[in-house]
Short mmCIF file of C-alpha atoms in Angstrom, two decimals:
data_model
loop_
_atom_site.label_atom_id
_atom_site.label_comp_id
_atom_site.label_asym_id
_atom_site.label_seq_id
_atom_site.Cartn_x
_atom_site.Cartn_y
_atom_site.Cartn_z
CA UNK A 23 -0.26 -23.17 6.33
CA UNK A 24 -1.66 -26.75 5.58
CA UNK A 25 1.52 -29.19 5.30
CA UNK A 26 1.88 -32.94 4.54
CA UNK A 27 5.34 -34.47 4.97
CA UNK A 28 6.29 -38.22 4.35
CA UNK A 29 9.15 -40.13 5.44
CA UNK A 30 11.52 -41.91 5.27
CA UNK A 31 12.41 -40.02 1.38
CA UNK A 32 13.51 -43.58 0.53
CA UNK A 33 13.68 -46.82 1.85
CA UNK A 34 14.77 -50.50 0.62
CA UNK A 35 13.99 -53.58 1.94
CA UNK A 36 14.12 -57.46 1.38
CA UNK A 37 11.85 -59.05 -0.30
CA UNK A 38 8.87 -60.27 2.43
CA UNK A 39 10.25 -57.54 5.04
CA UNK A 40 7.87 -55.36 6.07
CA UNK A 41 8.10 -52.24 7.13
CA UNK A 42 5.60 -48.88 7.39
CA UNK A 43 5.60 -45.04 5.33
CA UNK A 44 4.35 -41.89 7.63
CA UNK A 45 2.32 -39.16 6.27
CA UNK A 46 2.13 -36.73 8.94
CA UNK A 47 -0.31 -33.69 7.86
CA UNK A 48 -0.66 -30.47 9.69
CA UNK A 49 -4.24 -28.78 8.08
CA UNK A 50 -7.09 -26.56 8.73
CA UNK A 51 -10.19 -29.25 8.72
CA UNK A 52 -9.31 -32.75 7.32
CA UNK A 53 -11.77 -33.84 4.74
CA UNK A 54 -9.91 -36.95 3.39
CA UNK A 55 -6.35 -38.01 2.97
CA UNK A 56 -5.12 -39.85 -0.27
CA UNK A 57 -2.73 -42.64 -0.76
CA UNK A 58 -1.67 -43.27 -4.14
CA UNK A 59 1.52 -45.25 -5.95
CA UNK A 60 3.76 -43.90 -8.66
CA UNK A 61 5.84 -45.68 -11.26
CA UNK A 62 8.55 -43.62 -13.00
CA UNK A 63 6.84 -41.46 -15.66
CA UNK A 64 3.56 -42.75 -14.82
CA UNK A 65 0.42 -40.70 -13.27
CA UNK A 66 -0.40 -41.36 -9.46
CA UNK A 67 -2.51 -44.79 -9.10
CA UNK A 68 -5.25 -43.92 -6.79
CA UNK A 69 -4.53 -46.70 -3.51
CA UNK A 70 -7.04 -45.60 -0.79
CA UNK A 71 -9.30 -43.23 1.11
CA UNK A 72 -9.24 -42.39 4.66
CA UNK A 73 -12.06 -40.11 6.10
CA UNK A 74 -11.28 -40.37 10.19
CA UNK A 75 -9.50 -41.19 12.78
CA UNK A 76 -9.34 -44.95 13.60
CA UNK A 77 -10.25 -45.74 9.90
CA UNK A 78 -8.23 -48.90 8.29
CA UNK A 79 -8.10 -50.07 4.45
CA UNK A 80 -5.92 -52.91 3.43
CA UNK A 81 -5.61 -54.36 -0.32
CA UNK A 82 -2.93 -57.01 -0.65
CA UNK A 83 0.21 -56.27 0.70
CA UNK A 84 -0.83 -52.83 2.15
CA UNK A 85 -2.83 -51.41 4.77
CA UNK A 86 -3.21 -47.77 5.49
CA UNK A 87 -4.46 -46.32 8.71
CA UNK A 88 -5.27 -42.86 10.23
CA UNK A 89 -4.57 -40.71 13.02
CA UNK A 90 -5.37 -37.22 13.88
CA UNK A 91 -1.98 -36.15 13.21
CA UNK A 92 -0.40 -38.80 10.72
CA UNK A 93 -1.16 -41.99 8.58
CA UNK A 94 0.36 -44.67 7.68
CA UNK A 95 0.82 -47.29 4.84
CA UNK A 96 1.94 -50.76 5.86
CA UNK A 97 3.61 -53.03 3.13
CA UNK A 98 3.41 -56.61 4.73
CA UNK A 99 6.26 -58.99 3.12
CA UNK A 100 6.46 -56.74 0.09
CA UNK A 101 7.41 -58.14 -3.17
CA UNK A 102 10.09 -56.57 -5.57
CA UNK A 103 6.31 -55.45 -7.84
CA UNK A 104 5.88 -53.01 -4.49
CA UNK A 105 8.72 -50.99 -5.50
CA UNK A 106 7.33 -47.47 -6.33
CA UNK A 107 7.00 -44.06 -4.57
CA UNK A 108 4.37 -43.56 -2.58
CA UNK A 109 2.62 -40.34 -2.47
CA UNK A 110 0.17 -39.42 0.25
CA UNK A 111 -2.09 -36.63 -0.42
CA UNK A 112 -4.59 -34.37 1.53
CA UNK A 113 -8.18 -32.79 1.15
CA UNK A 114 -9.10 -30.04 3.17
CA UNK A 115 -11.74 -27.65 3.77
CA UNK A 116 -12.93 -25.10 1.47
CA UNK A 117 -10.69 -26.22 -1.27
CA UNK A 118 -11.03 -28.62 -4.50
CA UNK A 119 -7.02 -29.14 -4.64
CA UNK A 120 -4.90 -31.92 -2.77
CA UNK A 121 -1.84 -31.22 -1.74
CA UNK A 122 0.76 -33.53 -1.84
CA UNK A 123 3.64 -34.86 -0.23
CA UNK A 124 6.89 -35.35 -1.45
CA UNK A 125 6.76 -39.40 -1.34
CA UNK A 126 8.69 -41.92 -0.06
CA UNK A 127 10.24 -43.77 -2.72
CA UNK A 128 10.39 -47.77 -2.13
CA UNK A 129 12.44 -50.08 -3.43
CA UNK A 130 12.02 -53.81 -2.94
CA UNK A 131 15.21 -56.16 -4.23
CA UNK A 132 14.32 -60.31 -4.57
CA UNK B 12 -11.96 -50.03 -16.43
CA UNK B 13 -12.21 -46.60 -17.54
CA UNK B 14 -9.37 -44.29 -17.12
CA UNK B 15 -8.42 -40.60 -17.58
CA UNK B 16 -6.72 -40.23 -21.25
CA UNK B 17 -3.82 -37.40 -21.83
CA UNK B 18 -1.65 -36.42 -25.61
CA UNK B 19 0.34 -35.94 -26.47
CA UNK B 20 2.45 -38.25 -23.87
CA UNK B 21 5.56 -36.13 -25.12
CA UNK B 22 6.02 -31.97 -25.93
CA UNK B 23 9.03 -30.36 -26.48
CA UNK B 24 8.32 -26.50 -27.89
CA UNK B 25 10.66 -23.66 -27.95
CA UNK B 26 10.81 -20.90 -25.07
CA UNK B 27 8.19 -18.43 -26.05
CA UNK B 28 5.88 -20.96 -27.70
CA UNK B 29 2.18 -21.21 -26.70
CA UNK B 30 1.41 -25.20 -26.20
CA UNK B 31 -2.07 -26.71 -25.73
CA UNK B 32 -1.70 -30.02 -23.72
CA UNK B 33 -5.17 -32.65 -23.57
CA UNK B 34 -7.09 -34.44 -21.53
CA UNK B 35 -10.07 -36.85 -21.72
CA UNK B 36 -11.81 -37.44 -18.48
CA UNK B 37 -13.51 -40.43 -16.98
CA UNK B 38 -16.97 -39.21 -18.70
CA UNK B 39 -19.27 -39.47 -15.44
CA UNK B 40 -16.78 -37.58 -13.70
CA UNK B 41 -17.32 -33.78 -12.78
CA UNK B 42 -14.45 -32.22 -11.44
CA UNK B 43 -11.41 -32.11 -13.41
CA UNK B 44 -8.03 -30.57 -11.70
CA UNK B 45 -4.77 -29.84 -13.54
CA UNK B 46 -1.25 -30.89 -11.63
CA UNK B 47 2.52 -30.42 -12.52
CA UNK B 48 5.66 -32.23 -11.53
CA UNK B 49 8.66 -30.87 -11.57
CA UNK B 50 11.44 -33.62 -12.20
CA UNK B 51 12.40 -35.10 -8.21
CA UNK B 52 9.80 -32.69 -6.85
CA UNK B 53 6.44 -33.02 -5.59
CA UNK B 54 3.47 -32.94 -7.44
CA UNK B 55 1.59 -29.32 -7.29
CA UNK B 56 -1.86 -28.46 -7.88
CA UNK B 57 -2.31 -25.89 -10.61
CA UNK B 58 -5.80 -25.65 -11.20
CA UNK B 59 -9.91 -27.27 -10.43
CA UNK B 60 -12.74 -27.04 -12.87
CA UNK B 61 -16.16 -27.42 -12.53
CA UNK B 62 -19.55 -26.65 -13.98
CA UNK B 63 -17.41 -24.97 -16.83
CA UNK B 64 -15.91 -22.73 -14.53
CA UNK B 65 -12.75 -22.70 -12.33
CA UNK B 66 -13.07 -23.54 -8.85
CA UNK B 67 -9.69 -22.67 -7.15
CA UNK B 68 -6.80 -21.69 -8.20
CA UNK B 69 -2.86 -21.95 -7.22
CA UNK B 70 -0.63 -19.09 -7.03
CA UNK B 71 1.28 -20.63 -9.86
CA UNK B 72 -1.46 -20.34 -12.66
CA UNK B 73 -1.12 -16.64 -13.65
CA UNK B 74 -1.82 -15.23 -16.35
CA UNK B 75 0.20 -17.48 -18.27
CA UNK B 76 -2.10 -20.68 -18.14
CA UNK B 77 -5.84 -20.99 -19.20
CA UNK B 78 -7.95 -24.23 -19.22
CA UNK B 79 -11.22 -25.23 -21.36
CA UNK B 80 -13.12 -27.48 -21.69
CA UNK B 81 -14.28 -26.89 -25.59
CA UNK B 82 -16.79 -29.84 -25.82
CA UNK B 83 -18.25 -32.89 -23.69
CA UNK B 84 -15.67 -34.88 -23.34
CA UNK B 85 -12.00 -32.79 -24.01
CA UNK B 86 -10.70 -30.75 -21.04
CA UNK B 87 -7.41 -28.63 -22.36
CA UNK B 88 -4.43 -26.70 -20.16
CA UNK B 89 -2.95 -24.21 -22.83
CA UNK B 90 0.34 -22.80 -21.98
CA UNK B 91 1.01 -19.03 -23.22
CA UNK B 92 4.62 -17.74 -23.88
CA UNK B 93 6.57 -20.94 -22.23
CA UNK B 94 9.40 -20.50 -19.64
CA UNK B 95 12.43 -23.32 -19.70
CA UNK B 96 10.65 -23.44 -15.88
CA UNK B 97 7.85 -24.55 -17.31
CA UNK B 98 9.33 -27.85 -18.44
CA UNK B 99 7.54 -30.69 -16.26
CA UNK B 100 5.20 -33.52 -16.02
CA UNK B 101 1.74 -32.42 -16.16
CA UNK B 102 -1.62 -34.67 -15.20
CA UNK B 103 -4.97 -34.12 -15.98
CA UNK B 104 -7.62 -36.15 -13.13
CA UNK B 105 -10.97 -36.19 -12.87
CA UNK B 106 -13.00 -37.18 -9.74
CA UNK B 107 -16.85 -37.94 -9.61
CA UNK B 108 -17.13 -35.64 -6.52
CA UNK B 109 -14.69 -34.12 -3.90
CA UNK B 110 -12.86 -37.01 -2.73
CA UNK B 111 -10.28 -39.01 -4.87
CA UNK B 112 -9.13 -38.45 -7.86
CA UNK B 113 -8.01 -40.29 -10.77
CA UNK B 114 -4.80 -38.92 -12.66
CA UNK B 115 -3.75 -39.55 -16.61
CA UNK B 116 -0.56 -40.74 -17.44
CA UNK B 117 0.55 -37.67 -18.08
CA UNK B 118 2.44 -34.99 -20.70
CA UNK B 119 5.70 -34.81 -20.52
CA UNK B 120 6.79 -31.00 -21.49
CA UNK B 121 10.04 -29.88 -22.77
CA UNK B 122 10.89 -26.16 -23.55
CA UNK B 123 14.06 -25.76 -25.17
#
């Protein structure tokens, strides 16, 4: 059964401490994996797009990055903004659905 | 920047009570899915649509759920007979192809 789990559930930080989120995702055929933010009561904001293995994409404060087992989502010297949860989600094949993973909900004190 | 549209922000209907919940796509977009989030859960896929037709399915739209899309640009999730279970956020997002999607800010649902 395809599976995504993120951790840590939550985490807190400084402000400018960075730190990293897994997504570790166990599917049948990768066809893209998903990073998106969520404020409370808001819809998912589409972050990035990973395709493969070794791929990168940074925008600000974050960079994400791909394995073949797990990604992750860097927050370089987050601000208190960067609080959120994070959601990482996965495409596979032969479907038209994501599946999600339970987030990892960030908050950033000044 | 355009973005996915969903009303009412807000439902609350009685157990019992069929509900029709909205959704305006990005209009180039395609594919249009149907999510729900369960307060402190994770959000679930319910439902993809395309070409007028649905394209998958999750075991947790039965019978109970139907989707539309009645005209060019509205795309509907209508609700038959609600459940106090059935009480949730739910997002409408459209995507141009199969890769990401973009989600609506969502309808909040209440069944009393």
């Amino acid at each position: 059964e395809d599976q995504v789990t993120q951790s840590p559930e939550a985490l807190r930080l400084q402000e400018g401490e960075s730190s990293s989120l897994n997504c570790s995702y166990t599917v049948s055929g990768l066809r893209g994996l998903f990073w998106y933010r969520q404020d409370p009561g808001k819809g998912p904001e589409f972050l990035f797009t990973l395709y493969s293995a070794g791929e990168e994409k940074e925008k600000e404060r974050l960079k994400a990055t791909l394995t073949k087992k797990e990604s992750f989502l860097h927050i370089t010297a987050p601000k208190p903004e960067d609080s959120a949860t994070y959601l990482c989600a996965v495409y596979t094949s032969g479907t038209y659905k994501y599946i999600f993973g339970t987030g990892t909900r960030l908050k950033v004190l000044a | 920047e355009p973005e996915v549209t969903q009303t009412p922000s807000h439902q609350v209907t009685q157990m019992g009570q069929e509900v029709i919940l909205r959704c305006v796509p990005i209009s180039n977009h395609l594919y249009f899915y149907w999510y729900r989030q369960i307060l402190g859960q994770k959000v679930e896929f319910l439902v993809s649509f395309y070409n007028n037709e649905i394209s998958e399915k999750s075991e947790i739209f039965d019978d109970q759920f139907s989707v539309e899309r009645p005209d060019g640009s509205n795309f509907t999730l209508k609700i038959r007979s609600t459940k106090l279970e059935d009480s949730a956020m739910y997002f409408c997002a459209s995507s141009v192809s199969v890769r990401e999607q973009f989600f609506g800010p969502g309808t909040r649902l209440t069944v009393l």
